[in-house]
PDB file of C-alpha atoms and ligand atoms in Angstrom:
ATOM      1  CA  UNK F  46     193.383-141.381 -44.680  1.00 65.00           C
ATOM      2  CA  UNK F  47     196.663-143.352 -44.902  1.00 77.00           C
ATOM      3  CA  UNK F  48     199.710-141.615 -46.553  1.00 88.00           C
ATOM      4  CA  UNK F  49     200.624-143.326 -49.579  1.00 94.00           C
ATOM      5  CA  UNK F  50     204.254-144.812 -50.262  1.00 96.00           C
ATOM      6  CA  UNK F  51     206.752-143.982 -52.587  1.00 97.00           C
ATOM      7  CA  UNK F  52     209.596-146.164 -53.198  1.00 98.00           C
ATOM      8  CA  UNK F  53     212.487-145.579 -55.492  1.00 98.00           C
ATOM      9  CA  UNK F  54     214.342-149.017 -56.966  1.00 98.00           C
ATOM     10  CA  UNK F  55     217.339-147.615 -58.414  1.00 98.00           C
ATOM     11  CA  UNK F  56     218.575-151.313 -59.252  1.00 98.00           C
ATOM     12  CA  UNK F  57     221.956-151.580 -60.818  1.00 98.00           C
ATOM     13  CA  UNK F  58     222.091-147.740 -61.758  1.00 98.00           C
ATOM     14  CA  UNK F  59     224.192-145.080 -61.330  1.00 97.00           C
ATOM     15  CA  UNK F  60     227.779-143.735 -59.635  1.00 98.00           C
ATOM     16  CA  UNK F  61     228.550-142.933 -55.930  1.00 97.00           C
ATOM     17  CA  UNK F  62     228.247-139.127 -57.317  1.00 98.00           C
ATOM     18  CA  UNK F  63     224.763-139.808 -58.919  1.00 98.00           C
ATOM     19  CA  UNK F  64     223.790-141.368 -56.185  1.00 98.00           C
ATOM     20  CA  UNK F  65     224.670-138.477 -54.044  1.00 97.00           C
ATOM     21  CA  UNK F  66     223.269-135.417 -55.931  1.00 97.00           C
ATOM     22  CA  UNK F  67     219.994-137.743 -56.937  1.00 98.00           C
ATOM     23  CA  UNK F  68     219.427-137.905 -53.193  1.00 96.00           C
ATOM     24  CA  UNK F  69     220.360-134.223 -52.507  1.00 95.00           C
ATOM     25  CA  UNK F  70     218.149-133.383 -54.887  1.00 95.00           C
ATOM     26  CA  UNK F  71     214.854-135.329 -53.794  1.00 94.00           C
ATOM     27  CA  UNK F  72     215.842-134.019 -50.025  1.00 92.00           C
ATOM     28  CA  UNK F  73     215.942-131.117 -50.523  1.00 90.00           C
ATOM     29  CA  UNK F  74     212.905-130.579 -52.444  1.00 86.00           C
ATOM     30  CA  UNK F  75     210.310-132.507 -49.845  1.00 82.00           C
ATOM     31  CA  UNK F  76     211.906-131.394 -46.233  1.00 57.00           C
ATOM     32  CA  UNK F  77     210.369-128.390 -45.959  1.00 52.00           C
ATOM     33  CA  UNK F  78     207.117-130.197 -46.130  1.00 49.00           C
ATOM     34  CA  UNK F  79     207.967-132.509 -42.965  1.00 44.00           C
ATOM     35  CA  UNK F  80     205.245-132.328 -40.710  1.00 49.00           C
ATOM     36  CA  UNK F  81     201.690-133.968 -39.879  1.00 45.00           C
ATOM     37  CA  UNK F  82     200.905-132.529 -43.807  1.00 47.00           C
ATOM     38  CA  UNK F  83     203.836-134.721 -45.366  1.00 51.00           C
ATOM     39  CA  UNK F  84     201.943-137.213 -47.911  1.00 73.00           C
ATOM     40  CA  UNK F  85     203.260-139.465 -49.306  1.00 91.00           C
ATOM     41  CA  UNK F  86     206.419-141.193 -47.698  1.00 93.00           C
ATOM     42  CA  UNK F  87     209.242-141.515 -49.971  1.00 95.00           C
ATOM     43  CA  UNK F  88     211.653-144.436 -49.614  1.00 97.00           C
ATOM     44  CA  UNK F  89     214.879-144.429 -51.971  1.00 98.00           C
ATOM     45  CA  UNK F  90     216.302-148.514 -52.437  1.00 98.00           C
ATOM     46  CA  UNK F  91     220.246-147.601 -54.121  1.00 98.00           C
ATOM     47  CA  UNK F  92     222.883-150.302 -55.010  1.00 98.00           C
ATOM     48  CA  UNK F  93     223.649-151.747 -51.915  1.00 97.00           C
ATOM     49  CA  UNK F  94     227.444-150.116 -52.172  1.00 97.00           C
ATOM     50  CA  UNK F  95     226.146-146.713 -51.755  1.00 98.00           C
ATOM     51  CA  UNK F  96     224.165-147.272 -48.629  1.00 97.00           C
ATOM     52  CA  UNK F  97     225.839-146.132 -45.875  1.00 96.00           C
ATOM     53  CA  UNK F  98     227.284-142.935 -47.772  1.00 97.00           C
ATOM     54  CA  UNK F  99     223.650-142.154 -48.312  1.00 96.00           C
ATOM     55  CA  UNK F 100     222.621-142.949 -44.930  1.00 95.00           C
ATOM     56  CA  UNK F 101     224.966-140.359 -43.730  1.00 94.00           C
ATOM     57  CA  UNK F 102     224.216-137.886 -46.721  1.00 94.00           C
ATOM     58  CA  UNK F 103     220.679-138.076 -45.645  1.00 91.00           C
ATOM     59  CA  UNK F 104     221.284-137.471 -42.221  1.00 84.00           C
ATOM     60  CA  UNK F 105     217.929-138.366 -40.575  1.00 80.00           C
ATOM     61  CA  UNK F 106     215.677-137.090 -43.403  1.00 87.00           C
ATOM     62  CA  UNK F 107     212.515-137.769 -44.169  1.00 88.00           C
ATOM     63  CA  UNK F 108     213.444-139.860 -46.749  1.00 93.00           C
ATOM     64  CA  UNK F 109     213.466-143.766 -45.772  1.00 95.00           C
ATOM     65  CA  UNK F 110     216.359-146.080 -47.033  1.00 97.00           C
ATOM     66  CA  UNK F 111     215.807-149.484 -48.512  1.00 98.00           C
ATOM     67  CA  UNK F 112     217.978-152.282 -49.958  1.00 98.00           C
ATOM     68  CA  UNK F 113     217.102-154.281 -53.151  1.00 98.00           C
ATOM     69  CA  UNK F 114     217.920-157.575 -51.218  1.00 98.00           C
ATOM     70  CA  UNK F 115     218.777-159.117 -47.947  1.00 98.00           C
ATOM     71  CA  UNK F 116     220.367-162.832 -47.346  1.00 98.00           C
ATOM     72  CA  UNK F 117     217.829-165.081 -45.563  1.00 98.00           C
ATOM     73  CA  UNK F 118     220.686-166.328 -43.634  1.00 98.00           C
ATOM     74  CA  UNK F 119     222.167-164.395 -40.416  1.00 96.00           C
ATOM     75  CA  UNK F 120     225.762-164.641 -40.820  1.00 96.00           C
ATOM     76  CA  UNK F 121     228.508-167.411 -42.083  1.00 97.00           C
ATOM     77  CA  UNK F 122     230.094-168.526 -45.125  1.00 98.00           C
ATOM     78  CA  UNK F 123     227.610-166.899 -47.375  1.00 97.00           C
ATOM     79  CA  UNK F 124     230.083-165.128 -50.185  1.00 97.00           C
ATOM     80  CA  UNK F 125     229.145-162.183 -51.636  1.00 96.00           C
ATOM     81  CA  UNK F 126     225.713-162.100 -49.246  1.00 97.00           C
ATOM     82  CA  UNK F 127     224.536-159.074 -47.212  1.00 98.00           C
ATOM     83  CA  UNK F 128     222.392-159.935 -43.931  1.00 98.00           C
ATOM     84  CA  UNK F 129     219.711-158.019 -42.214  1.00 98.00           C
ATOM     85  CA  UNK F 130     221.735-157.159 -39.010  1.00 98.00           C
ATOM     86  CA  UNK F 131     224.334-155.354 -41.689  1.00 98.00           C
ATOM     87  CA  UNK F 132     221.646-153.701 -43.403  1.00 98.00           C
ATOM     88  CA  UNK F 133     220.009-152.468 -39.939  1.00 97.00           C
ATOM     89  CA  UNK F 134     223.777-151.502 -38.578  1.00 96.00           C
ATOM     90  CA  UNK F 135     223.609-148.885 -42.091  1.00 95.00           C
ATOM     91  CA  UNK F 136     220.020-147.696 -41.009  1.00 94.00           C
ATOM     92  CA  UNK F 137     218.170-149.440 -43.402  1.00 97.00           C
ATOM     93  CA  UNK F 138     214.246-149.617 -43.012  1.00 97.00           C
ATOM     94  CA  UNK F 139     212.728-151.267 -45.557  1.00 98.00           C
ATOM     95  CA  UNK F 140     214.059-154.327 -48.025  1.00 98.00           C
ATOM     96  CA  UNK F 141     212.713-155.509 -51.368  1.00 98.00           C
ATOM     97  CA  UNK F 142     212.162-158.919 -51.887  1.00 98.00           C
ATOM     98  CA  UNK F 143     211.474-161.543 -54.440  1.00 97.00           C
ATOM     99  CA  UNK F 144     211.649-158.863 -57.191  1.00 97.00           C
ATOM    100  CA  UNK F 145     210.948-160.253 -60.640  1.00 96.00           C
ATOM    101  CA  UNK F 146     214.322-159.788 -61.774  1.00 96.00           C
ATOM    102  CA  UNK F 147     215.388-161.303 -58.593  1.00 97.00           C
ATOM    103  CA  UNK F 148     213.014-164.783 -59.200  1.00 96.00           C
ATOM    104  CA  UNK F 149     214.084-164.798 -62.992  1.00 95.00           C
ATOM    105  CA  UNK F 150     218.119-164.198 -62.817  1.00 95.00           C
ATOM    106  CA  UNK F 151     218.749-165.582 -59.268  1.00 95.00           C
ATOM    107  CA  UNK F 152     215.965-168.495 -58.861  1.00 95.00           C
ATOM    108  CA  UNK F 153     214.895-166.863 -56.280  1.00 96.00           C
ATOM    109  CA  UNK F 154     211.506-169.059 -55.134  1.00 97.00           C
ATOM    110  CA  UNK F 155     208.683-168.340 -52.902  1.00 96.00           C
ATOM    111  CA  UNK F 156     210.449-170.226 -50.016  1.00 97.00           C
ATOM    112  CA  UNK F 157     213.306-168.703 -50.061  1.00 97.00           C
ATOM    113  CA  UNK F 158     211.762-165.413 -50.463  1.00 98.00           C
ATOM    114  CA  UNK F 159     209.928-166.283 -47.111  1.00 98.00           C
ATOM    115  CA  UNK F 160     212.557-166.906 -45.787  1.00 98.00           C
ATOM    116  CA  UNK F 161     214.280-163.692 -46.530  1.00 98.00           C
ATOM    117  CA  UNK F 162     211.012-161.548 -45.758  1.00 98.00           C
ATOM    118  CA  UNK F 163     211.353-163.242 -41.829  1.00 98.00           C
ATOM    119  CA  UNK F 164     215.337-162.528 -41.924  1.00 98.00           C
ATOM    120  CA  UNK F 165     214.070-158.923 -42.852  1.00 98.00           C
ATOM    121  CA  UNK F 166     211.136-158.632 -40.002  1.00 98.00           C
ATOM    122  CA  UNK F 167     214.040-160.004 -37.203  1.00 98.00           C
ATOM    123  CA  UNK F 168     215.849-156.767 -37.330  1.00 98.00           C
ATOM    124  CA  UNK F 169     212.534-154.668 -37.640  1.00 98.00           C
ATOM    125  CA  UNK F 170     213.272-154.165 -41.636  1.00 98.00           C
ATOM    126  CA  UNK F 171     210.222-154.026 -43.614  1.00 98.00           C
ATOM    127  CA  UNK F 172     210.111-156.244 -46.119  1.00 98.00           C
ATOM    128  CA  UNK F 173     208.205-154.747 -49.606  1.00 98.00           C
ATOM    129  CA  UNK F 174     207.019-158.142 -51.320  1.00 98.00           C
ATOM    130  CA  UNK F 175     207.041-158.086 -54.719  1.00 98.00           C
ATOM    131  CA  UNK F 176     204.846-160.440 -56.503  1.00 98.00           C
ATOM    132  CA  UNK F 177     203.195-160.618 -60.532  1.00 98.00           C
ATOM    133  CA  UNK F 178     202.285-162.109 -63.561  1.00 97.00           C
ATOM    134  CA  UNK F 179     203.959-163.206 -66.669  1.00 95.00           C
ATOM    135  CA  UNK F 180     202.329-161.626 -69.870  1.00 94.00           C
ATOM    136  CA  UNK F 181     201.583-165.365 -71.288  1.00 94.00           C
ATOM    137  CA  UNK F 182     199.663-165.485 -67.578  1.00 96.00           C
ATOM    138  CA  UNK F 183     197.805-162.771 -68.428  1.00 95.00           C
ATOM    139  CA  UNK F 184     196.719-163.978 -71.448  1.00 93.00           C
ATOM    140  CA  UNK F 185     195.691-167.320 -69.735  1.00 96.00           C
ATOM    141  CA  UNK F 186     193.845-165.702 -67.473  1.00 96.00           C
ATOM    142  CA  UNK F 187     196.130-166.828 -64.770  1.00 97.00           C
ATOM    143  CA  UNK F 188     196.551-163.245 -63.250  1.00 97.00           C
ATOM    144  CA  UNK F 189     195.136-163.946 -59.631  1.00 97.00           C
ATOM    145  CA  UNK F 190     196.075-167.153 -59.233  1.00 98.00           C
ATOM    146  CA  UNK F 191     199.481-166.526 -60.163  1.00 98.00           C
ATOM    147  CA  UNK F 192     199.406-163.370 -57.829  1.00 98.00           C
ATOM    148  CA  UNK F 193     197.469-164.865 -55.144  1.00 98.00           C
ATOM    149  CA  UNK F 194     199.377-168.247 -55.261  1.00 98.00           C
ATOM    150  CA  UNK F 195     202.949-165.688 -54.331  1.00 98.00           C
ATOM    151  CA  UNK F 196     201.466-164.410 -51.793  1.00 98.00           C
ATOM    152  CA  UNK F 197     200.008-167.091 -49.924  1.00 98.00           C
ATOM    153  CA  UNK F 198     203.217-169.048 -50.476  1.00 97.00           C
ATOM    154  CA  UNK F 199     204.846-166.727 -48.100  1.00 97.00           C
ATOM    155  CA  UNK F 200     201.616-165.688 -46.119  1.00 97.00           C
ATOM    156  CA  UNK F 201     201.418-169.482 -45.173  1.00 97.00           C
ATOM    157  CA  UNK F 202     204.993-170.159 -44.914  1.00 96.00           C
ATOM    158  CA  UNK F 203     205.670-166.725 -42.102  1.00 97.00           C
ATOM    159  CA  UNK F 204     202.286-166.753 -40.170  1.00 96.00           C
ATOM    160  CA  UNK F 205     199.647-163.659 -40.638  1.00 93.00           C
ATOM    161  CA  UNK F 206     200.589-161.994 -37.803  1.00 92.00           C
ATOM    162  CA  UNK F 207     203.938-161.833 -39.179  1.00 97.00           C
ATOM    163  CA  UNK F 208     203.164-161.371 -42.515  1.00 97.00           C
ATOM    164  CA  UNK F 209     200.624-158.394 -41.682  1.00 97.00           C
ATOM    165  CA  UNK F 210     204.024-155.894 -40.666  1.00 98.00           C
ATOM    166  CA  UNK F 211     205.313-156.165 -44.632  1.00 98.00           C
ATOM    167  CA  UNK F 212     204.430-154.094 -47.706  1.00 98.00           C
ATOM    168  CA  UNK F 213     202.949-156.047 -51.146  1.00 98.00           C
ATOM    169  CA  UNK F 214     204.158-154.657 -54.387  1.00 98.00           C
ATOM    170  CA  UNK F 215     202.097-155.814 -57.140  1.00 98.00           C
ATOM    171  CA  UNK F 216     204.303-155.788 -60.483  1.00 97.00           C
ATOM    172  CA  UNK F 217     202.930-157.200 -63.435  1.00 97.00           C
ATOM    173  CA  UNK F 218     206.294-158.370 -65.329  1.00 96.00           C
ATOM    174  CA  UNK F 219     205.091-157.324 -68.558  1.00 95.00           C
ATOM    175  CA  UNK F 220     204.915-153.842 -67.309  1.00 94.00           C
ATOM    176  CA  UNK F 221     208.343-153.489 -65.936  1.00 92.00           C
ATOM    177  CA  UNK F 222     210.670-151.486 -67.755  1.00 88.00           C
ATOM    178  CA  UNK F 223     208.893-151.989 -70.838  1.00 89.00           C
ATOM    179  CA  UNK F 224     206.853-148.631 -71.218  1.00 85.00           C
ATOM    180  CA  UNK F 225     203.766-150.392 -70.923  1.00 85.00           C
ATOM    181  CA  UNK F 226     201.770-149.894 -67.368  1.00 85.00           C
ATOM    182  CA  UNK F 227     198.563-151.632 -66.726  1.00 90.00           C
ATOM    183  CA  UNK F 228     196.163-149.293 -66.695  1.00 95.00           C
ATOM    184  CA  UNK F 229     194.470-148.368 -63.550  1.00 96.00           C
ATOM    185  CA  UNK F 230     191.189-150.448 -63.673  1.00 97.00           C
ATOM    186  CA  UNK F 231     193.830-153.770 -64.756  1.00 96.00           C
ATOM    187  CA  UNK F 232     195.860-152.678 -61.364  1.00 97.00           C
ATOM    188  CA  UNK F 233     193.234-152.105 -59.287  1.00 98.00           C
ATOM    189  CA  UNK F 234     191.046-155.378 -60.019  1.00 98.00           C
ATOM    190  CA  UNK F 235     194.723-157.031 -58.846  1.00 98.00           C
ATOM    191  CA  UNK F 236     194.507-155.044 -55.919  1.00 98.00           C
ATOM    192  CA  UNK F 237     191.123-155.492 -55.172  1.00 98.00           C
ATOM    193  CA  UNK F 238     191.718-159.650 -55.293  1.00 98.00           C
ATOM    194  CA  UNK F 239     194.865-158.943 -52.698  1.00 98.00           C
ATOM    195  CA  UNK F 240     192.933-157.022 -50.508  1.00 98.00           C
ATOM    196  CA  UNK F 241     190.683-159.297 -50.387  1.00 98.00           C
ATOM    197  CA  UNK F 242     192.925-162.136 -49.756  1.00 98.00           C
ATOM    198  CA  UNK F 243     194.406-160.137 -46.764  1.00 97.00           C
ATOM    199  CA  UNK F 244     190.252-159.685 -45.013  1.00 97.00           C
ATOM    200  CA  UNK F 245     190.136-163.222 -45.420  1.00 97.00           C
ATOM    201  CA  UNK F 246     193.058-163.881 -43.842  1.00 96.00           C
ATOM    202  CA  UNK F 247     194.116-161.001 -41.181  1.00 96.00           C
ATOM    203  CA  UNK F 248     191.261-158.478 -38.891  1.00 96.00           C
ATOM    204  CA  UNK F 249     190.058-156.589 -41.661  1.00 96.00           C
ATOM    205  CA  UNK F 250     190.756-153.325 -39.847  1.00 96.00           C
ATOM    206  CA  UNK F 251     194.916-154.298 -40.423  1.00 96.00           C
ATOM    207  CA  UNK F 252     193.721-155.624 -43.899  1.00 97.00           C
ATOM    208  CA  UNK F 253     192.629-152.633 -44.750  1.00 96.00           C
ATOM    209  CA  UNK F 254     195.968-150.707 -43.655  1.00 95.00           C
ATOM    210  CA  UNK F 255     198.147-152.906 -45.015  1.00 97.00           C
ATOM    211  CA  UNK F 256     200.104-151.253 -48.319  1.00 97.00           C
ATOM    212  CA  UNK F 257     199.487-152.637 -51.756  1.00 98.00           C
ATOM    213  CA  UNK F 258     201.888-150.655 -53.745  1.00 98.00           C
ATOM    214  CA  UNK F 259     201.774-150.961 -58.004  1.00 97.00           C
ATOM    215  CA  UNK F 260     204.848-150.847 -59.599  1.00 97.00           C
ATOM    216  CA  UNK F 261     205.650-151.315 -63.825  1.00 96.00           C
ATOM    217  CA  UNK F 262     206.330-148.395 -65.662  1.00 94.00           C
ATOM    218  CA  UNK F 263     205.037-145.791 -63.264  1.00 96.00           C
ATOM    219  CA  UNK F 264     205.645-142.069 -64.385  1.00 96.00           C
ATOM    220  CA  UNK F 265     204.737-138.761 -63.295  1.00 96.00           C
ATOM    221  CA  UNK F 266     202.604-138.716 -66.226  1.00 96.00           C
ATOM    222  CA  UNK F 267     200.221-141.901 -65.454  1.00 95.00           C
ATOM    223  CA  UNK F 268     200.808-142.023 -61.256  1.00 96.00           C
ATOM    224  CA  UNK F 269     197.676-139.931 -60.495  1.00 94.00           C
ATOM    225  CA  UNK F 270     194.977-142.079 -62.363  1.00 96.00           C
ATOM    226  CA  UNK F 271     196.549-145.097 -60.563  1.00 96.00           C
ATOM    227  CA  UNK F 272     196.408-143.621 -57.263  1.00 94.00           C
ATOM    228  CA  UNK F 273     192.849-142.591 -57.168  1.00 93.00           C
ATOM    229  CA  UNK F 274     192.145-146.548 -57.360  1.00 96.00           C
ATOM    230  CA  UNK F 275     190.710-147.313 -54.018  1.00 95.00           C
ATOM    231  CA  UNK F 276     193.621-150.387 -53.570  1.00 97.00           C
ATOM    232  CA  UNK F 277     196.655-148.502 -54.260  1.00 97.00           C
ATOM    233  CA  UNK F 278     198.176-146.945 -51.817  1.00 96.00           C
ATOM    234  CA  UNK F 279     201.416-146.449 -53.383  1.00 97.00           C
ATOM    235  CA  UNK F 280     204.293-147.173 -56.028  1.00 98.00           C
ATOM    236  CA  UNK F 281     207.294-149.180 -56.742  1.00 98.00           C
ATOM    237  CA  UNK F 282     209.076-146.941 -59.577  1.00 98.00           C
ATOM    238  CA  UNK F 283     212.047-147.855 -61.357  1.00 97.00           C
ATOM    239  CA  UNK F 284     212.631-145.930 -64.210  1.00 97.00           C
ATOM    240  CA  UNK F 285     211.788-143.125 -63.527  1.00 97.00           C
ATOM    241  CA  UNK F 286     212.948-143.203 -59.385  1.00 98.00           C
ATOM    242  CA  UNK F 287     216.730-142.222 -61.216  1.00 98.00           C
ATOM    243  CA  UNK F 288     215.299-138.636 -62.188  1.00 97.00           C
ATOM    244  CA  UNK F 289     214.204-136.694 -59.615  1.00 97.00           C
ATOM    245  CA  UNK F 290     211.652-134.401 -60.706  1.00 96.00           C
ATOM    246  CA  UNK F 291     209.950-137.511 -62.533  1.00 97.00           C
ATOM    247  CA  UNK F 292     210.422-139.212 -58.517  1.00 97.00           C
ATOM    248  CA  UNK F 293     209.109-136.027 -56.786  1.00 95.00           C
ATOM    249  CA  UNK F 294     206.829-136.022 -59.861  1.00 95.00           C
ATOM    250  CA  UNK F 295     205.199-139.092 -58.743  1.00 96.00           C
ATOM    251  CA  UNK F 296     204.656-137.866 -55.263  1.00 94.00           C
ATOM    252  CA  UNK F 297     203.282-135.297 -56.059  1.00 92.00           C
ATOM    253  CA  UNK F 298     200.224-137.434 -57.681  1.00 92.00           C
ATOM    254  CA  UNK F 299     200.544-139.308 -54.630  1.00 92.00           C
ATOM    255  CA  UNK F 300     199.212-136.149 -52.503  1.00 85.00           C
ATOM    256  CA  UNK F 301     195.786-137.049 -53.904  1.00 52.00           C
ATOM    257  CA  UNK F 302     193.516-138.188 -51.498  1.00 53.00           C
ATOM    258  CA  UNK F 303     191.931-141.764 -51.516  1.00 46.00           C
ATOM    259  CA  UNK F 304     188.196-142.005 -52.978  1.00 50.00           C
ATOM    260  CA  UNK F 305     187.119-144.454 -50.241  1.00 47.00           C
TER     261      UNK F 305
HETATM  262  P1  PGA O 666     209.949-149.688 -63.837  1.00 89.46           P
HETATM  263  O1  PGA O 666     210.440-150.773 -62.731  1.00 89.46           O
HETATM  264  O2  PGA O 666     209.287-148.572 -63.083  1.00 89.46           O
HETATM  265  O3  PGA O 666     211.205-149.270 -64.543  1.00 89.46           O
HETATM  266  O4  PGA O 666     209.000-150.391 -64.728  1.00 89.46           O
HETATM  267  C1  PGA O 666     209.645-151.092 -61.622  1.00 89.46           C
HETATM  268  C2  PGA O 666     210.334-152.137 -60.786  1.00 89.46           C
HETATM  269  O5  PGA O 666     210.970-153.032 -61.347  1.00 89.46           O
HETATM  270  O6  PGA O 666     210.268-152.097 -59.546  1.00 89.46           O
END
């Protein structure tokens, strides 16, 4: 059984001193349980400001650290842009990329998210793809193409074997920050076409390991009917990542095994 994933995206949230006692508090509640028995893995993503004071805070704890961005360039005259090598010097392990938010404020596109998820996988940073549909492509019925066509925009662009060492976030944009999740049948029929994009594409023994994580409006209230889907293996959480007992919460539903 694979241990499911649980990250926080604290986006543009909170104070160096929230920051602090959010992560104290999510700490100190789950390392006690570190160990072979520790399910699910928790990964916290904070403003990019507060890294390194929460690298050191967390002082080699279970808990993984993410950014909510990287630059897809190395170094240079990139104002205002943080690389991978900066985000690896702070002990960073995991990135986000190509959030929603990202794509719709920034123009991000799939090429330059490649791009970025490569930069990311250079300083052995795993990169947590985030793809979904629009609510008018839902109601087109343009869900897996839209989904499908994000992911193998970057699948084709970075190579399998590359591509295979990432996480997939599936985040329906109509679901994010609205209150309104899909419900677990609507996530899992996503998941089910993205794991079977990944067999078609990758040995189906790493297709099968590879983390599809929902994310939209996950709370401790809805996380365990989502994670008894077969296809999720995890959650992006925004919301309610900046409380910790709705966080710990959520992994707590995540300690449920998988039904396959
Ligand atoms: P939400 O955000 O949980 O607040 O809907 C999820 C996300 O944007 O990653």
């Amino acid at each position: 059984m694979k241990h499911k994933l649980i990250v926080g995206n604290w986006k543009m949230n909170g104070s160096m001193q929230s920051s602090l006692e959010l992560v104290d508090k999510i700490i100190t509640h789950i390392s006690p349980a570190f160990g072979d028995k520790i399910s699910p893995h928790y990964v916290v993503c904070p403003p990019t400001v507060y890294l390194q004071d929460l690298n050191k805070a967390m002082n080699k704890s279970v808990v993984k650290l993410g950014a909510q961005d990287v630059s897809e360039y190395n170094n240079g005259a990139y104002t205002g842009q943080v690389s991978a090598e900066m985000l690896k010097d702070i002990d960073c392990d995991y990135v986000i990329i190509g959030h929603s938010e990202r794509r719709q404020y920034c123009g991000e596109t799939d090429a330059s998210i490649a791009r970025k998820f490569l930069a990311a996988l250079a300083q052995n940073i795993t990169p947590i793809l985030c793809v979904g549909e629009s609510l008018e492509a839902r109601e087109a019925n343009q869900t897996e193409q839209v989904v499908l066509g994000q992911l193998n925009a970057v699948m084709d662009s970075v190579g399998a074997e590359k591509f295979e060492h990432g996480v997939i976030a599936y985040e329906p944009i109509w679901a994010i920050g609205t209150g309104k999740t899909a419900s677990p049948e609507q996530a899992q029929e996503v998941h089910a076409a993205i794991r079977t994009l990944l067999m078609s594409k990758l040995p189906k023994e790493i297709a099968k390991k590879m983390m599809i994580l929902y994310g939209g409006s996950v709370k401790a209230s809805n996380a365990a009917s989502l994670f008894i889907m077969s296809d999720i293996d995890g959650a992006l959480v925004g919301g309610a990542s900046l409380d910790a007992k709705d966080f710990l919460g959520i992994g707590e539903a995540a300690k449920m095994p998988h039904t396959n």
